[in-house]
Coordinates of C-alpha atoms in Angstrom, one line a residue:
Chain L
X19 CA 87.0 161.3 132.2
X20 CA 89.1 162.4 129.4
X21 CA 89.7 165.6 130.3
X22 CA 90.4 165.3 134.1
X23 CA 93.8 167.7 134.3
X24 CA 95.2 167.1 137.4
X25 CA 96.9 164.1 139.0
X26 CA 97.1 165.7 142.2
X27 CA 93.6 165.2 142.6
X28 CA 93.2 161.7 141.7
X29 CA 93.5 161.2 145.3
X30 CA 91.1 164.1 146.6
X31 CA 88.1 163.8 148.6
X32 CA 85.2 166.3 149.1
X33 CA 83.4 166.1 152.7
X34 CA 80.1 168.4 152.4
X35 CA 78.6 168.5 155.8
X36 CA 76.6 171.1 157.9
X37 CA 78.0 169.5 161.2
X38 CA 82.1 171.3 161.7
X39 CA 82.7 167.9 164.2
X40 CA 82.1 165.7 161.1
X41 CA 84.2 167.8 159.1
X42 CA 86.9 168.3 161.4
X43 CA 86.9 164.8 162.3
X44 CA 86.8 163.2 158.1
X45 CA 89.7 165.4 157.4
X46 CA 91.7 164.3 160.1
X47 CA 91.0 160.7 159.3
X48 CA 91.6 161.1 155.8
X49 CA 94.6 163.1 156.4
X50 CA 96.6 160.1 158.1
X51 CA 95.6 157.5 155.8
X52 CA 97.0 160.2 152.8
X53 CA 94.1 161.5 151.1
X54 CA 93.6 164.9 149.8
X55 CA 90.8 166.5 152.2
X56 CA 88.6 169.4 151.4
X57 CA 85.6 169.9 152.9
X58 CA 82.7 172.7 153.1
X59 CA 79.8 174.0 155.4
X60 CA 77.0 173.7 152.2
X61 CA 76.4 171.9 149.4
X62 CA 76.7 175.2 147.0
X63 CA 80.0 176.0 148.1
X64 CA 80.5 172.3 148.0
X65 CA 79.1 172.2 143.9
X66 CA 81.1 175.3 142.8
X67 CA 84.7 174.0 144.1
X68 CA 84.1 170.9 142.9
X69 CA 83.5 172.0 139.0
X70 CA 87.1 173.0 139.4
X71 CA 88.6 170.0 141.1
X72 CA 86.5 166.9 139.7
X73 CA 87.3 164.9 143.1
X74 CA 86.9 161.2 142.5
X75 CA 85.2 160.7 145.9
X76 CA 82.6 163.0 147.5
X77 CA 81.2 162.3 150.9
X78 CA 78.2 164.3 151.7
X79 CA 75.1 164.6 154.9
X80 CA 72.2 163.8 153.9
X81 CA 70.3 166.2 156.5
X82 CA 71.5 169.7 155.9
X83 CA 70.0 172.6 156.0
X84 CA 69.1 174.6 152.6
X85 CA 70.6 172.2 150.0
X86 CA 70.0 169.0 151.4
X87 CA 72.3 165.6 150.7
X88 CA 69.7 165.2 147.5
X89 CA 69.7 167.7 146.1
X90 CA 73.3 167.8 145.9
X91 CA 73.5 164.6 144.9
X92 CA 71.3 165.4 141.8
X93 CA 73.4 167.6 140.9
X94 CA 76.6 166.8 141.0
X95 CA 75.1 164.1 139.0
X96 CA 74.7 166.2 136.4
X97 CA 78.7 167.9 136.5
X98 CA 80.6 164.7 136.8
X99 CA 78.5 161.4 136.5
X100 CA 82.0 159.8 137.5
X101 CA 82.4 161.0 141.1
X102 CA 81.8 158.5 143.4
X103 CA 79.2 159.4 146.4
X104 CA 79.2 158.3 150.1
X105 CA 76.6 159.4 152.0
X106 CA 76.5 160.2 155.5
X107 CA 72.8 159.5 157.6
X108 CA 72.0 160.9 160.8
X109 CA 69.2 158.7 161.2
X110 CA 70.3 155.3 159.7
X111 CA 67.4 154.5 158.6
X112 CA 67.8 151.6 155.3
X113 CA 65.0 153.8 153.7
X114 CA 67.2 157.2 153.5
X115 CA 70.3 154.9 152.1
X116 CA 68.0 153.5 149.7
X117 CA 66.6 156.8 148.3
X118 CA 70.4 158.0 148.0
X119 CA 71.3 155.1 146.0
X120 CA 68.5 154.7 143.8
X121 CA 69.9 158.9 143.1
X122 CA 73.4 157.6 142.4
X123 CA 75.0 157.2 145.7
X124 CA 77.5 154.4 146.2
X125 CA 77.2 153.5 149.8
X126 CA 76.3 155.2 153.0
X127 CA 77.9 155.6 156.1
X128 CA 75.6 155.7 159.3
X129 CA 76.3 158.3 162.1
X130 CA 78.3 157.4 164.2
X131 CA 81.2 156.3 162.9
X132 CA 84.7 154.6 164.1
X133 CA 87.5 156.0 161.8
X134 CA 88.1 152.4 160.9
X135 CA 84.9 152.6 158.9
X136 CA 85.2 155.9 157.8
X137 CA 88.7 154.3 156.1
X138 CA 87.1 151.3 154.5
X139 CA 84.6 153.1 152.9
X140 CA 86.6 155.8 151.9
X141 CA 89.1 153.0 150.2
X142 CA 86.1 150.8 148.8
X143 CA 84.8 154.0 146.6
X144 CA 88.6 154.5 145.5
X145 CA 88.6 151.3 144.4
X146 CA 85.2 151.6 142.9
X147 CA 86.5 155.0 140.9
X148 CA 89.6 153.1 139.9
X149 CA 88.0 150.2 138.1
X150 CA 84.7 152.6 136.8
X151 CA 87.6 154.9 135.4
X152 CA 90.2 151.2 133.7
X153 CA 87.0 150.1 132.1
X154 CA 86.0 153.5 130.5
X155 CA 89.8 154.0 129.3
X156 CA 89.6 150.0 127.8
X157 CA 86.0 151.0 126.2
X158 CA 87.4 154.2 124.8
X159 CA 90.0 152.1 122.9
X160 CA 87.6 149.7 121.8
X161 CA 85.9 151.7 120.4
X162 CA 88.5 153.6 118.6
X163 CA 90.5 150.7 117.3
X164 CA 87.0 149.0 116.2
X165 CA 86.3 152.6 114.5
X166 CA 90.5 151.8 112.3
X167 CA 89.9 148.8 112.5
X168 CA 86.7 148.8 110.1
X169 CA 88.1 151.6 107.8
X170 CA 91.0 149.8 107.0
X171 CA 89.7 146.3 106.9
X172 CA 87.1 147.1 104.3
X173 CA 90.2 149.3 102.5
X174 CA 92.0 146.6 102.1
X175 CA 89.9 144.1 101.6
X176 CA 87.9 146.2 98.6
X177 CA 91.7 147.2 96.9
X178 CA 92.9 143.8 95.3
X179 CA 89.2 143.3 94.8
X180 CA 89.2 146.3 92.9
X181 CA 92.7 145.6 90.9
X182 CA 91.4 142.4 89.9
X183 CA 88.3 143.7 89.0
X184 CA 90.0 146.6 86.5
X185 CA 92.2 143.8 84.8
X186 CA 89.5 142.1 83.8
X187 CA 87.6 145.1 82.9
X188 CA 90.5 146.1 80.9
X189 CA 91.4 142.7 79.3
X190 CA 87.4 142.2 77.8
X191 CA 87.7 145.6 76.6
X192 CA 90.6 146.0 75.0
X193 CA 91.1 142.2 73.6
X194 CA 87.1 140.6 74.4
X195 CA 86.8 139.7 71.0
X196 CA 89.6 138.3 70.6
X197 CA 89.0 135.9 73.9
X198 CA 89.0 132.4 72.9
X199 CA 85.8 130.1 72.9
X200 CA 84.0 130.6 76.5
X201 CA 86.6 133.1 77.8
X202 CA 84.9 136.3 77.4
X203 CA 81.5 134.8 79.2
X204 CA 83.7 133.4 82.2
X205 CA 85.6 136.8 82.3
X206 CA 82.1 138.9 82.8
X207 CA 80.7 136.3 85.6
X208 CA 83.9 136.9 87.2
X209 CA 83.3 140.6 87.3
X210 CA 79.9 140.3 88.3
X211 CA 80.6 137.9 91.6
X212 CA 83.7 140.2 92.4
X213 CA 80.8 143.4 92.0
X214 CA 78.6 141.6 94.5
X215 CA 81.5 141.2 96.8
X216 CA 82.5 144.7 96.6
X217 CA 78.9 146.0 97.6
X218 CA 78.7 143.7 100.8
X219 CA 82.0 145.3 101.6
X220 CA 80.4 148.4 101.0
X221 CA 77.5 147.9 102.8
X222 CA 79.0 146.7 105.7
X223 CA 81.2 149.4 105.9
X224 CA 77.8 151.7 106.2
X225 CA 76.4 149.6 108.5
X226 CA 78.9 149.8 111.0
X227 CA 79.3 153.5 110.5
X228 CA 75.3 153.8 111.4
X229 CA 76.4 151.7 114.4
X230 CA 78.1 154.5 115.4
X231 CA 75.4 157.0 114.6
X232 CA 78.3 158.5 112.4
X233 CA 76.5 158.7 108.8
X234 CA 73.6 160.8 109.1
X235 CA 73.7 164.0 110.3
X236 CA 70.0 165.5 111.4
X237 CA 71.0 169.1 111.8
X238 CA 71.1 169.5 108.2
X239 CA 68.3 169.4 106.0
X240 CA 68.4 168.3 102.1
X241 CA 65.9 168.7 99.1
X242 CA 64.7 165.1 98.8
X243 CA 62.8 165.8 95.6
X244 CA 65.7 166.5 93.7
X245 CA 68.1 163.9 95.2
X246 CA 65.3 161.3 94.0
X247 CA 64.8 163.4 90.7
X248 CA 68.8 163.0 90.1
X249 CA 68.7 159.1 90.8
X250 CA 66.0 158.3 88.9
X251 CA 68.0 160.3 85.7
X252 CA 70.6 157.8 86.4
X253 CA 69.1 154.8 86.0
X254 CA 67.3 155.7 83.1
X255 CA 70.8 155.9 81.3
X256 CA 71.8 152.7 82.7
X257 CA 71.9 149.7 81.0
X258 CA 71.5 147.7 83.9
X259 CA 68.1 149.4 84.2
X260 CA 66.9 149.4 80.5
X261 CA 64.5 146.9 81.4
X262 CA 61.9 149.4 82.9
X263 CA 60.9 152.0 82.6
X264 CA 61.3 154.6 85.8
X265 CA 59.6 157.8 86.5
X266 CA 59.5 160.5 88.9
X267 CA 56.7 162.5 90.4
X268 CA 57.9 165.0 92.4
X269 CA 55.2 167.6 94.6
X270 CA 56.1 171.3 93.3
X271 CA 57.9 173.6 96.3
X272 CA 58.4 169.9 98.2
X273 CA 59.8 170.9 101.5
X274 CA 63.2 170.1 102.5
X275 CA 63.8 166.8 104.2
X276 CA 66.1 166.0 107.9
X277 CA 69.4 164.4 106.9
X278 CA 72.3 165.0 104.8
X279 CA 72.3 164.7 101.3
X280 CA 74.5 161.3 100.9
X281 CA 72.3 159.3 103.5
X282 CA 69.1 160.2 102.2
X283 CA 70.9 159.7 98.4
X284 CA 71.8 156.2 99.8
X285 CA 67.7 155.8 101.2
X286 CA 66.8 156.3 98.1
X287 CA 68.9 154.5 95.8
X288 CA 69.0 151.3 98.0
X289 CA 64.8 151.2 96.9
X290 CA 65.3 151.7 93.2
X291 CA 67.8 149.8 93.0
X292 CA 65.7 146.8 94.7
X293 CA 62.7 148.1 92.8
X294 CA 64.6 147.8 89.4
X295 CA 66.2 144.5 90.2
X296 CA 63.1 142.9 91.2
X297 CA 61.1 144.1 88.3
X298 CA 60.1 142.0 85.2
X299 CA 61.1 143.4 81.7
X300 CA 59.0 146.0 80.7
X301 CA 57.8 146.5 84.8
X302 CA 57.9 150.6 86.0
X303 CA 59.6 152.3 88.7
X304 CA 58.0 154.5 89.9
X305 CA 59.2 157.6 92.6
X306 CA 57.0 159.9 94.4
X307 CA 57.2 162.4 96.9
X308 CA 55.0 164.9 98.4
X309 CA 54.7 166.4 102.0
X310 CA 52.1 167.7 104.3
X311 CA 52.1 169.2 107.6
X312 CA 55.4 167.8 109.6
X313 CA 56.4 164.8 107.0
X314 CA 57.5 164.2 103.1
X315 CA 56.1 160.8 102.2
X316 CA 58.3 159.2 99.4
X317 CA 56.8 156.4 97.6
X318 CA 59.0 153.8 95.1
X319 CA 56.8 151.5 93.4
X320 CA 57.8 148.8 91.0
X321 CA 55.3 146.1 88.9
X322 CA 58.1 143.4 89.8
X323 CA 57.5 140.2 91.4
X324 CA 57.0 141.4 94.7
X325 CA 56.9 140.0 98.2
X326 CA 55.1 137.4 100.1
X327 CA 53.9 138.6 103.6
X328 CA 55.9 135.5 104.8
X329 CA 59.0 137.4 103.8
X330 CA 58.1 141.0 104.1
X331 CA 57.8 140.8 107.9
X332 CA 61.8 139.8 108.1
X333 CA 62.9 142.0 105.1
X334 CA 65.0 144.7 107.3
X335 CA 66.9 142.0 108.9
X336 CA 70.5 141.9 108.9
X337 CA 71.6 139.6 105.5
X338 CA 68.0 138.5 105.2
X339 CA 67.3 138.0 101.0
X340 CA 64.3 136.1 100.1
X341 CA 65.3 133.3 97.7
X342 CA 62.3 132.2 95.4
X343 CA 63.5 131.0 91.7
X344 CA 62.7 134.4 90.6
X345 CA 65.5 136.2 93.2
X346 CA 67.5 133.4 92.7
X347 CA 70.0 135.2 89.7
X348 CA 69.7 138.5 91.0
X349 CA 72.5 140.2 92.9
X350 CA 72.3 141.7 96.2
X351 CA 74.0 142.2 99.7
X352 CA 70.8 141.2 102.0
X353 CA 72.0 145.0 103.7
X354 CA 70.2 147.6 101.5
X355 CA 67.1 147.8 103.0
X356 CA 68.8 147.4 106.1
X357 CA 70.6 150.5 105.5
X358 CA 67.5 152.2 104.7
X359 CA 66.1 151.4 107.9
X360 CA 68.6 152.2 109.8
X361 CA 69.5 156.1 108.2
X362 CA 65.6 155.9 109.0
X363 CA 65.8 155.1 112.5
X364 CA 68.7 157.9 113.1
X365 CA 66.8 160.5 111.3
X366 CA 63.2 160.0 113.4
X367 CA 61.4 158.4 110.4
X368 CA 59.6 155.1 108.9
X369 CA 59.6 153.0 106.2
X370 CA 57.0 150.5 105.0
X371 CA 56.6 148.1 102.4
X372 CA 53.0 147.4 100.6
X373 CA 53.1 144.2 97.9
X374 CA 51.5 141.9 95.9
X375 CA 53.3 138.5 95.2
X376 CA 53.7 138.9 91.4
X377 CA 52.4 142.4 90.6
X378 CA 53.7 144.8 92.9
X379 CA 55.8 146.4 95.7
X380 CA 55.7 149.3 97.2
X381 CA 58.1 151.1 99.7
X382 CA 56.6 154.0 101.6
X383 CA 59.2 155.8 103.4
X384 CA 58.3 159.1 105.6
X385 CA 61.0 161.7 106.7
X386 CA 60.8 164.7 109.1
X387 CA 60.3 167.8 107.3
X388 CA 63.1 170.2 108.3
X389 CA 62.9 173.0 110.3
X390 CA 63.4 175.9 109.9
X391 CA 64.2 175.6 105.9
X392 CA 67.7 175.7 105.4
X393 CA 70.4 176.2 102.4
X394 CA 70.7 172.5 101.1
X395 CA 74.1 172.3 101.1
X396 CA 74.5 168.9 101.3
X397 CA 71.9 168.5 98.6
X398 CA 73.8 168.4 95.4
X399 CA 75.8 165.1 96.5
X400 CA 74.1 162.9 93.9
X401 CA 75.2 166.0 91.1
X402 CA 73.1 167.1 88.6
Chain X
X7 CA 99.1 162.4 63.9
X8 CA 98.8 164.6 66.4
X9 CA 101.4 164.1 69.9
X10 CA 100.3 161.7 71.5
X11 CA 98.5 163.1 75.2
X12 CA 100.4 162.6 78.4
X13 CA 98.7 161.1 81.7
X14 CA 99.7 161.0 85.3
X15 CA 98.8 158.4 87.5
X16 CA 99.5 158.5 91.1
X17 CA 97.8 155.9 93.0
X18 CA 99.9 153.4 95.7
X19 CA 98.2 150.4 94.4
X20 CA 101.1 149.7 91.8
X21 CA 98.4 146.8 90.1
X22 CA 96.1 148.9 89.8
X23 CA 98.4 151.5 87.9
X24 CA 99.2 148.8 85.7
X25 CA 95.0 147.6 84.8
X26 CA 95.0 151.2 83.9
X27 CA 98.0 152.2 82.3
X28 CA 97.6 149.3 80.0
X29 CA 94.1 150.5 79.3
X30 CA 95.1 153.9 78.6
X31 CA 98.1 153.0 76.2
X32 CA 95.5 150.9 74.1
X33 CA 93.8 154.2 73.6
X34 CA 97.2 155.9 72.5
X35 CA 98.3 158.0 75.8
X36 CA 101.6 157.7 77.1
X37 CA 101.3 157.3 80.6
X38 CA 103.5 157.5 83.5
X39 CA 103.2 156.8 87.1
X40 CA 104.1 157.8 90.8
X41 CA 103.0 155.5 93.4
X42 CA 103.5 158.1 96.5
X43 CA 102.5 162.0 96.6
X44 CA 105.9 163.5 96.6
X45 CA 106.8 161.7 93.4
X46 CA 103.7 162.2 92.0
X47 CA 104.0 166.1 92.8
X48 CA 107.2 166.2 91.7
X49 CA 106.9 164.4 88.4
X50 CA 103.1 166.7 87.9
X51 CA 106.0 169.4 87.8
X52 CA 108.3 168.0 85.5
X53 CA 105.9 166.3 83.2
X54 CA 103.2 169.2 82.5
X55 CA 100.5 166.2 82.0
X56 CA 97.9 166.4 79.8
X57 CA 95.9 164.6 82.4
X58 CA 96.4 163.3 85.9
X59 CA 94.8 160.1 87.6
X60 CA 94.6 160.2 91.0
X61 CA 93.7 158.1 94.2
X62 CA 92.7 159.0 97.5
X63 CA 93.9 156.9 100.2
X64 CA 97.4 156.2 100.2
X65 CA 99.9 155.0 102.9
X66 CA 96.4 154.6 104.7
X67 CA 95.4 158.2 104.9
X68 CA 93.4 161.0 102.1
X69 CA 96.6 161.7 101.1
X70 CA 94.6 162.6 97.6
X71 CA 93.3 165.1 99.0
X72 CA 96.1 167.0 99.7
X73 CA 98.0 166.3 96.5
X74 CA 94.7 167.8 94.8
X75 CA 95.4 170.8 96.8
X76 CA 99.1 171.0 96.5
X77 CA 98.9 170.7 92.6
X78 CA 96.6 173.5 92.4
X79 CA 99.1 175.8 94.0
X80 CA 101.2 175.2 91.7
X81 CA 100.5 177.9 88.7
X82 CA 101.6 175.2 85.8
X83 CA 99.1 172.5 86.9
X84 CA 96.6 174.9 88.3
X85 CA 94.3 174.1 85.6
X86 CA 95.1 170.5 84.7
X87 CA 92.4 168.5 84.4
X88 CA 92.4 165.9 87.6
X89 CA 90.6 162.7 87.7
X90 CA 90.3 161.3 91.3
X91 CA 90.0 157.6 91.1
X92 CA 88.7 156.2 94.7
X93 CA 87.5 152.9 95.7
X94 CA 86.3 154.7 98.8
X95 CA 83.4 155.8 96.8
X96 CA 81.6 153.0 95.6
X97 CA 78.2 154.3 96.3
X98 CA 76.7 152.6 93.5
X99 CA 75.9 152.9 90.6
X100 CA 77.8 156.1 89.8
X101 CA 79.5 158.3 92.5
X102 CA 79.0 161.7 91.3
X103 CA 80.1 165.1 92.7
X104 CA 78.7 168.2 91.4
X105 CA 81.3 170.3 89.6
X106 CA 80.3 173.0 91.0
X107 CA 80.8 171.4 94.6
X108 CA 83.8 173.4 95.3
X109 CA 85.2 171.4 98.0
X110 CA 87.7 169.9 96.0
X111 CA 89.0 171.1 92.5
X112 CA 89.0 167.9 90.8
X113 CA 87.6 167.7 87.9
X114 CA 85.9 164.3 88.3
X115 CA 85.9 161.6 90.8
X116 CA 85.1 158.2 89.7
X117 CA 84.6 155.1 91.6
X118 CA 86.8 152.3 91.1
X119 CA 86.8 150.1 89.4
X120 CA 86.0 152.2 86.8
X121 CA 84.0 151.7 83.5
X122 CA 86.8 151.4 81.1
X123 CA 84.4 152.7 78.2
X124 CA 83.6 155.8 81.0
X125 CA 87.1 156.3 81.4
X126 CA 88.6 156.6 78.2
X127 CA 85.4 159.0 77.1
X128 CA 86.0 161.0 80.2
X129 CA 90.0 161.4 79.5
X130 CA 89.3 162.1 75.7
X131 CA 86.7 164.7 76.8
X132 CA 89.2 166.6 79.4
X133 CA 92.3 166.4 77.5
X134 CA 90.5 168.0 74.6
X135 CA 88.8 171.2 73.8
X136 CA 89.0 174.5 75.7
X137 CA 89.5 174.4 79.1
X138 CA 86.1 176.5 79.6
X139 CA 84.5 173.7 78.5
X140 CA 86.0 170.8 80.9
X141 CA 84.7 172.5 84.1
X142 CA 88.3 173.4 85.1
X143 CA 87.6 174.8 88.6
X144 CA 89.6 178.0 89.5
X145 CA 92.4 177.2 92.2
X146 CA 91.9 178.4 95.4
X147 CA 88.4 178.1 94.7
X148 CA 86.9 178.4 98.2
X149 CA 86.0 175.6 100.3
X150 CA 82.1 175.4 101.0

């Protein structure tokens, strides 16, 4: 609707009818009460012009020789699935009006007709393009101010967050030991709860861009092995992760995976991330991948605390966290594996989770093997 | 004692500047700010930093971006080293882009709130040495 150039024809309306005593009479009708008229013998003729002009209103005979009402309503489907359709039955039989409407007509118009009913018709599939065309302006706006509106919501809400969160950084490193009694202790809870809050944001923010089928991208293809090769590297070094030891077992000449390199980076660092968090000291991660035939199965395992089947069945639910005294401490959004799912969903493949309560978890995610094998450019967005 | 080295920040967030400024200057920098790209161009010019710290959205937009750009026209700055600080990248636990990623000639982006430990490593690290050594991409490096 967008691109709809003229204004001239925002009052158009297209008569296809084999039958010159329809035509003649429609365009004289039409004429008085101030619409735009064209009409045409066939329905090809009929389907060319109106590629150019995008009437709002076509009115079109059901019984025609060669291309027959149907058929052109099928089509003309397929150029402009705005126009509105009337048409026009020889036979009035409910069935024919039916069959056209179930195809995309609006109404119908039995032959023969006063030019009283020809006008009401006419004005009731105005009206109907009129409102079809309000509400797709007002959902076009939505949609655009929900698109700002996220951005820079979550920019503004994660800035102080993030000033407040650099003072105290700042004050326990440059004066911490100087911090009277408590201070210091109080200073690092603080920076831990304003973390958490920064990753919902965060999350959110990802969520609502997968809404929008906006953060993955399936026509590029990424090597998976390395991105999980490069996050696994980076929580070895981290001290947040020294707990466990982590591993990766990567297939040689692994195939490259569907998805961009910073969704599938994301995949994968949601499950270590859970998988280190939920681990006991001295647990393993583990990270595996191999493929065969159309798919690269990934495998994260941890020796954590695992999952109950009571909890595993909800686990990729929005906010959903299972609380046990074990989980209790431990940080998290309740969006990560929601996440996962979702860049999942968008890229055609699966995730599954395998546990024992107190020994074990394992996440089994499969992705699409691309093809045909591409340049990775998109690859190296976790760096080296 | 050796001068002491110069840093730019430019970042909108005038807190923010100051959790990092004061960081900095516990280190030993001297440190100046712009809280808007023009000024920040414009001082980049007159100042010759050692280092510049710089953010990404500002007045609502990537205006970063551009001032990344824009310094690396500029001959004098063309190969000063260029931190971008962003909160928009808070992938955790590190946000990483690989030097050799071309699409922007920064040096380093790091997420904020940033390690303060990180940071000061990361500053000592670019403002010394050869420039070989810091990665320093070539401007008008092409876009990939």
């Amino acid at each position: 609707m967008a691109a709809t150039p003229v204004s001239a024809r925002e009052n158009t309306v297209f008569v296809i009818d084999d039958d010159e005593i329809i035509r003649l009479s429609c365009e004289q009708i039409l004429k008085k009460s101030g619409y735009h008229v064209e009409t045409f013998a066939n329905g090809h003729v009929g389907i060319e012009r109106l590629k150019e002009v995008r009437p709002p209103l076509l009115v079109v005979d059901i019984k025609m020789p060669e291309l027959d009402g149907f058929e052109v309503i099928r089509i003309v489907r397929k150029i402009d699935p705005d126009v509105v359709i009337v048409v026009i039955t020889g036979y009035a039989t409910i069935e024919t009006a039916v069959d056209a409407m179930k195809m995309g007509a609006y109404d119908f118009l039995p032959k023969p007709f006063t030019p009283g009913e020809l006008r009401m018709i006419i004005e009731r599939g105005f009206e109907r393009w009129r409102l079809a065309r309000e509400a797709q302006l007002l959902r076009h706006e939505k949609e655009q101010v929900e698109r700002k509106f996220v951005t820079l919501v979550s920019h503004q809400l994660k800035s102080p967050l993030v000033a407040v969160k650099q003072y105290l950084d700042t004050l326990l490193y440059t004066s911490g030991a100087q911090l009277p009694g408590e201070s210091a202790e109080w200073i690092s809870r603080s920076q831990e709860r304003i973390s958490e809050m920064l990753k919902l944001i965060q999350d959110w923010l990802m969520l609502s861009k997968l809404d929008r089928g906006a953060l993955t991208d399936r026509g590029v293809s990424s090597d998976i092995g390395k991105i999980a090769e490069n996050i696994v590297r980076e929580y070895q070094q981290l001290p947040s992760a020294a707990h466990v030891k982590l591993s990766a077992e990567i297939a040689p000449g692994l195939a490259q995976a569907t998805g961009d390199g910073v969704s599938l980076a994301m995949l994968v660092r949601n499950l270590v991330s859970n998988a280190v968090k939920y681990n006991k000291p001295g647990g393993e991660v583990k990270v595996t991948a191999s493929g065969n035939g159309q798919w690269i199965t990934l495998k994260v395992s941890d020796t954590g605390i695992g999952i109950s089947s009571l909890h595993r069945a909800r686990l990729f639910e929005e906010f959903y966290r299972v609380i046990s005294p074990e989980t209790q401490n431990i940080p998290g959004t309740g969006l990560g594996l929601v996440i996962c799912k979702r860049i999942l969903d968008e890229l055609g493949g699966f995730i599954d989770v395998d546990s024992k309560e107190g020994e074990y978890t394992t996440f089994t995610v499969r992705l699409p093997i691309a093809s045909p094998i591409k340049e990775a450019e998109y690859a190296d967005a976790v760096g080296k | 004692m050796n001068e002491p080295k110069s840093v730019l920040i430019i970042d909108d967030d005038i807190l923010y500047v100051k959790a990092i400024q004061t960081l900095l200057e516990s280190s030993g920098y001297k440190v100046r700010s712009a809280s808007n790209s023009r000024d920040g161009i414009e001082l980049a010019k007159a100042l010759q930093p050692d280092l510049i710290l710089l953010d990404v959205m500002m007045s609502e937009r990537t205006e970063g971006f551009f001032v990344l750009q824009e310094l690396r026209r500029i001959p004098a700055l063309s190969r000063t080293p260029v931190i971008v600080l962003s909160s928009i990248y808070s992938e955790e636990p590190i946000f990483r882009v690989d030097p050799e990623a071309g699409w922007l000639p920064a040096n380093l982006f790091l997420a904020k709130p940033v390690d303060p430990a990180r940071l000061l490593t990361e500053a000592e690290r670019l403002t010394s040495g050869s420039l070989e050594e810091k990665g320093a991409p070539a401007a008008g490096r092409k876009q990939v």
